[in-house]
Amino acid sequence: MEFTVEQIAFMLNGEVKGDKSLKVSQLAKIEEGTEGTISFLANLKYEQYLYTTKASAVIVDKSFEPKKEYSPTLILVENAYTAFTTLLQEYQKLIAGSKKGIEQPSFISESSTLGGNHYVGAFAYIGNNVTIGENVKIYPHAYIGDNVKVGDNSTIYAGVKIYEGCVVGNHCTVHANAVIGADGFGFAPQSDGTYQTIPQLGNVVLEDHVSIGANTCIDRATMGSTVIKVGAKIDNLVQVAHNVEVGKNTVIAAQTGISGSSKIGENCMIGGQVGIAGHLQIANRTIITAQSGISKNIKKEGTVLSGSPAVENTENLRSHVLYRKLPTIEQRLREVENKLK
Amino acid sequence: MEFTVEQIAFMLNGEVKGDKSLKVSQLAKIEEGTEGTISFLANLKYEQYLYTTKASAVIVDKSFEPKKEYSPTLILVENAYTAFTTLLQEYQKLIAGSKKGIEQPSFISESSTLGGNHYVGAFAYIGNNVTIGENVKIYPHAYIGDNVKVGDNSTIYAGVKIYEGCVVGNHCTVHANAVIGADGFGFAPQSDGTYQTIPQLGNVVLEDHVSIGANTCIDRATMGSTVIKVGAKIDNLVQVAHNVEVGKNTVIAAQTGISGSSKIGENCMIGGQVGIAGHLQIANRTIITAQSGISKNIKKEGTVLSGSPAVENTENLRSHVLYRKLPTIEQRLREVENKLK
Amino acid sequence: MEFTVEQIAFMLNGEVKGDKSLKVSQLAKIEEGTEGTISFLANLKYEQYLYTTKASAVIVDKSFEPKKEYSPTLILVENAYTAFTTLLQEYQKLIAGSKKGIEQPSFISESSTLGGNHYVGAFAYIGNNVTIGENVKIYPHAYIGDNVKVGDNSTIYAGVKIYEGCVVGNHCTVHANAVIGADGFGFAPQSDGTYQTIPQLGNVVLEDHVSIGANTCIDRATMGSTVIKVGAKIDNLVQVAHNVEVGKNTVIAAQTGISGSSKIGENCMIGGQVGIAGHLQIANRTIITAQSGISKNIKKEGTVLSGSPAVENTENLRSHVLYRKLPTIEQRLREVENKLK
């Protein structure tokens, strides 16, 4: 897709300073701009790049006054950052919007219903009694098991597997090869050392505005539901075990694992590679730094935790600083011992 | 599926107390019961919920005597927990049992053989010279490479990829998007700083009653086999490298990684996010707590380990308690130094 | 595939000592050799196995002189290890070489182009304006999004998902269910506690000779490219976030995660389960041991790091040894205190 600078300025309600007929086809950071790209300058820390960038056009604040010569055409707007974000979103809509209709071969059970303005990619599989809302995109190789519900405006990317009976809300995004609703890890030890499988008969519920990363696993509940609440954002390769609840607007970075039945509060921020033990309660607005291990309930809202097993972050930092100094501490102790001999 | 309380009581060889004609269609925990669900009360710790639950029916021990009024119909049985487990299993069989036959389009090489009572989902791929036993379910988008063998009564869920020449035993379950038999990570460093790929020509053998979690990777051996022994249960997102052996009835929680050629004993319990270095021997019945890192052979059976690098658990806890007290320890040392000045 | 010992000796330019007509069909380690396998003896540490192995044939150095009786036919070559590696590679070529042509049903957009000598498996999906080079293998259930480019001699295994606009170089291997180009994890916090999605419009570039493991995720850049440079080798279940650069010939073991915008140098060796924070620079030839957490720039080339947060390895080991001794240190301190009372 190619646009003239004039077309873009019109869309952003901006004013052009320079060659209006220049064509741009891609977006770029100002320091990485090349011919045919459009960029923006919002933070004056990056002003230097305006004078060297090879971008064809740069969006700037109306109020901005250049101090040196520059080559790009400028688009003057009220707020360059906001305008550029608008541009990013429009660009993404254009790309995504091109996917429409049902590609063949695909497998759609006659007992399922599909809302309007849909995309179903080739080799997508939609099982029995599935209900799919309006404006939903289901990419190739996605598997939607029997009795699954998918709300409006959601996107299920290539290769996602959603097991029987799970529920996906409105405005959700599930990235490629994520697995929603596989059996929870439940095995009862027998007296002869073997394990008996405990049937996992619950499901997974993703509420509205939930985002799930690539290759992430959300296991179905033993009974009842594993729930990811409205607005929660989960990164790639995350493990969410059976009967877990992830609170509203909580953000979880890549490769974190949450063990069975733990309840994570609202607006928590959980770093990458964190481990959370089973059957815990984590208060709202808890912040957990990367690689921490949580082994106890967190009752106080807004606590910052680190370490494995994790404690309050400033406490952990104090211990850690002294851990690094252990050779000196041991040396000081030896000197004291020598004096006392 | 909907049943009357009378039908369920008949199946469980129980006696109904209340309305026999009530219909139930789902199982629930007693504290989460709603109209149309059936639950159970085995542990008297939960007795209070019997008097408030909205479940339509509750299974209880024959010997149980209610202390207050309650609304559900009761089913009296010899042992409520056992009866409910039976119900869970029957329910799961009903759901799973509905999948039969070969959906189209699917790809089944003419040189492969398929046992009786099978399910092959749409878009499943079965390569050349594959042998598949009786009562096997192969879900949509599963890939069974050339010369693979799958035993009787095994289930291969959607999107599982099994590379050429691997073997899956009887009564195995492989969850969605797991990868069995990808190349082991073998590269020989060259003098110019590049790496040469070492061909990985072995395979993976899953023995009987093995369970593999979603998005888990079991790499093929360089030569010979990576082996998961009978009854081992492996959770989601686990990495098992080339030439590893996982012992009989060993249980491995999510996101754990085992490096090349390590041999894990029987009946071990390995927590989540554990890392095990390469070429190690881990004794039978070893217990490794979550997030530990194992860097040495474990020779003594039944050892409990924690920490990274891990040591015997009680030893690690002693060190860890003092790590948390390092600020006090350093303060005490300073006081001693001051006295000696 | 079955060969006579004579055929193999001819291929390796070796001399047969024993029965030339014996047939072998598999490769094995000398300690695991069975009838019908061929093995090798290069390191004399393993000489004992020559006298007990059941392998039908063993490749040995010309200069080797057996000290006892042995049963296998020998193939004498200049260098047994090199000869065996050649054999491994030839064997792998034979297996891989059997895949040719386009299996049906597959989905190939008319606007895409496919080089000669290709394999496209059943249920593979190739979107619009895709360009695929010579000698490329695309296995079943692979998804190649619109505008993707794949160079010559690359292999895309079953279930790999490559999002729109990404680039795969020449001689690359991407293992099953890896996801290339899913959205980077970018969400802007709003004043009401919700998060707004930041569109991710860049792509992923895998340069030549790159290997990507099974179920690994490489996220697309927000703008610009996430780049995996020539010769880098990445294991299974690794997370590479948006705008990361992985340097030439760098090797990354399983389950490691690299946060957004970090730049990893050339010829680094990164162990398993390592976490690297965002926006860092890691110097060339850095070595990071398993489970370490990197929170700072590494400026000095060839540094060896361990711990979480990681420091120089020998420094970390010194602290760690004393951590293990903390109970003794505290005891010594108590004795000193008692003396001073």
Coordinates of C-alpha atoms in Angstrom, one line a residue, chain B residues 105-107 123-125 128 141-143 146 159-161 163-164 177-179 182-183 185 187 192-201 215-217 219 222-225 237-239 243 255-257 261 273-275 291-293 306-311 315-316 318-320 322-323 326 329 332-333 336 339-340, chain C residues 26-29 32 38 40 81 84-85 87-89 91-92 95 98-99 103-105 119 121-123 139-141 157-161 173-177 211 214-215 231 233-237 249-255 267-269 273 290-291 320 323-330 333-334 336-337 340-341:
Chain B
P105 CA -10.4 -33.8 4.1
S106 CA -7.7 -35.8 5.9
F107 CA -4.4 -37.3 4.5
F123 CA -6.7 -32.1 8.3
A124 CA -4.9 -34.8 10.2
Y125 CA -1.9 -36.1 8.3
N128 CA 4.0 -43.4 4.9
H141 CA -4.1 -30.9 12.4
A142 CA -2.1 -33.7 14.0
Y143 CA 0.9 -34.8 12.0
D146 CA 6.6 -41.5 8.1
G159 CA -1.9 -30.0 16.2
V160 CA 0.5 -32.5 17.7
K161 CA 3.6 -33.1 15.5
Y163 CA 8.4 -36.6 13.5
E164 CA 9.6 -39.6 11.3
N177 CA 0.7 -28.7 19.7
A178 CA 3.3 -30.9 21.5
V179 CA 6.3 -31.8 19.3
A182 CA 12.3 -32.7 16.5
D183 CA 16.0 -32.6 16.0
F185 CA 20.1 -29.3 19.5
F187 CA 26.0 -28.2 16.5
D192 CA 35.9 -20.0 11.9
G193 CA 33.3 -19.4 14.6
T194 CA 30.4 -21.0 12.7
Y195 CA 28.6 -24.2 13.7
Q196 CA 28.0 -27.4 11.7
T197 CA 24.7 -29.2 12.2
I198 CA 25.2 -32.7 13.7
P199 CA 22.5 -34.9 12.1
Q200 CA 20.0 -36.3 14.6
L201 CA 19.1 -39.8 13.4
N215 CA 3.3 -27.4 23.6
T216 CA 5.9 -29.7 25.2
C217 CA 9.0 -30.7 23.2
D219 CA 13.7 -34.1 21.0
T222 CA 21.3 -38.2 18.0
M223 CA 21.5 -42.0 17.7
G224 CA 19.3 -44.5 19.6
S225 CA 16.3 -43.2 21.5
L237 CA 5.8 -26.5 27.9
V238 CA 8.5 -28.9 29.1
Q239 CA 11.7 -29.4 27.2
N243 CA 19.0 -39.0 24.5
Q255 CA 8.2 -25.4 32.0
T256 CA 10.9 -27.7 33.3
G257 CA 13.9 -28.5 31.0
S261 CA 21.7 -37.4 27.8
Q273 CA 10.6 -24.5 35.9
V274 CA 13.3 -26.8 37.1
G275 CA 16.5 -27.0 35.0
Q291 CA 12.7 -23.5 40.0
S292 CA 15.7 -25.6 41.2
G293 CA 18.8 -26.1 39.0
S306 CA 16.1 -27.2 46.2
G307 CA 18.0 -24.1 45.1
S308 CA 20.0 -23.2 42.0
P309 CA 22.5 -24.9 42.0
A310 CA 20.4 -27.3 44.1
V311 CA 21.5 -29.0 47.3
E315 CA 20.5 -27.6 53.9
N316 CA 19.2 -25.0 51.3
R318 CA 19.1 -23.2 56.5
S319 CA 21.2 -21.1 54.1
H320 CA 18.2 -19.3 52.8
L322 CA 20.3 -16.7 56.9
Y323 CA 20.4 -15.1 53.5
L326 CA 22.1 -11.0 56.2
I329 CA 24.3 -10.6 60.5
R332 CA 26.1 -7.9 64.4
L333 CA 29.5 -8.1 62.8
V336 CA 31.7 -6.8 67.2
K339 CA 33.9 -3.4 70.4
L340 CA 37.3 -4.5 69.3
Chain C
Q26 CA 20.8 -48.3 11.0
L27 CA 23.5 -46.3 12.8
A28 CA 24.2 -46.8 16.5
K29 CA 26.6 -45.9 19.3
E32 CA 24.3 -49.8 21.9
I38 CA 26.9 -49.9 11.9
F40 CA 32.4 -46.4 14.8
Y81 CA 35.1 -39.9 13.3
F84 CA 31.1 -41.6 10.5
T85 CA 29.9 -38.0 10.4
L87 CA 27.7 -41.3 6.9
L88 CA 25.3 -39.5 9.3
Q89 CA 25.0 -36.7 6.8
Y91 CA 21.8 -40.9 5.8
Q92 CA 20.0 -37.8 6.7
I95 CA 15.7 -39.6 4.5
S98 CA 12.5 -38.5 -0.3
K99 CA 10.1 -35.6 0.2
E103 CA 0.8 -33.0 -1.7
Q104 CA -3.0 -32.4 -1.9
P105 CA -4.9 -30.7 -0.4
Y119 CA 8.2 -30.1 -1.2
G121 CA 3.1 -31.0 2.4
A122 CA -0.6 -31.6 2.5
F123 CA -2.5 -28.8 4.5
Y139 CA 5.9 -29.6 5.7
P140 CA 2.2 -30.2 6.5
H141 CA 0.3 -27.6 8.5
Y157 CA 8.7 -28.2 9.5
A158 CA 5.2 -29.2 10.3
G159 CA 3.0 -26.6 12.0
V160 CA 5.4 -23.7 11.8
K161 CA 3.5 -20.3 11.6
T173 CA 15.7 -24.7 9.5
V174 CA 12.6 -23.9 11.5
H175 CA 11.3 -26.7 13.7
A176 CA 7.7 -27.8 14.3
N177 CA 5.2 -25.4 15.8
S211 CA 18.1 -22.7 13.1
A214 CA 10.3 -26.4 18.1
N215 CA 7.7 -24.2 19.8
G231 CA 24.5 -18.7 11.6
K233 CA 21.2 -21.4 16.4
I234 CA 18.2 -21.2 18.8
D235 CA 16.8 -24.2 20.7
N236 CA 13.2 -25.1 21.6
L237 CA 10.7 -23.0 23.6
N249 CA 26.8 -17.5 15.3
T250 CA 25.2 -17.0 18.7
V251 CA 23.8 -20.2 20.3
I252 CA 20.8 -20.1 22.7
A253 CA 19.7 -23.1 24.7
A254 CA 16.1 -24.1 25.4
Q255 CA 13.6 -22.0 27.4
N267 CA 29.4 -15.9 19.0
C268 CA 27.7 -15.7 22.4
M269 CA 26.7 -18.9 24.2
Q273 CA 16.3 -20.9 31.1
A290 CA 21.9 -21.7 32.6
Q291 CA 19.1 -20.0 34.7
H320 CA 27.6 -18.9 46.4
Y323 CA 26.0 -18.8 50.9
R324 CA 26.2 -22.6 51.4
K325 CA 28.4 -22.0 54.5
L326 CA 26.1 -19.3 56.1
P327 CA 25.1 -21.6 59.0
T328 CA 28.8 -22.0 59.9
I329 CA 29.5 -18.3 59.5
E330 CA 26.6 -17.4 61.7
L333 CA 29.9 -15.0 64.7
R334 CA 27.9 -16.2 67.7
V336 CA 32.9 -14.3 68.7
E337 CA 29.9 -12.5 70.4
L340 CA 33.1 -10.6 74.0
K341 CA 30.3 -10.7 76.5

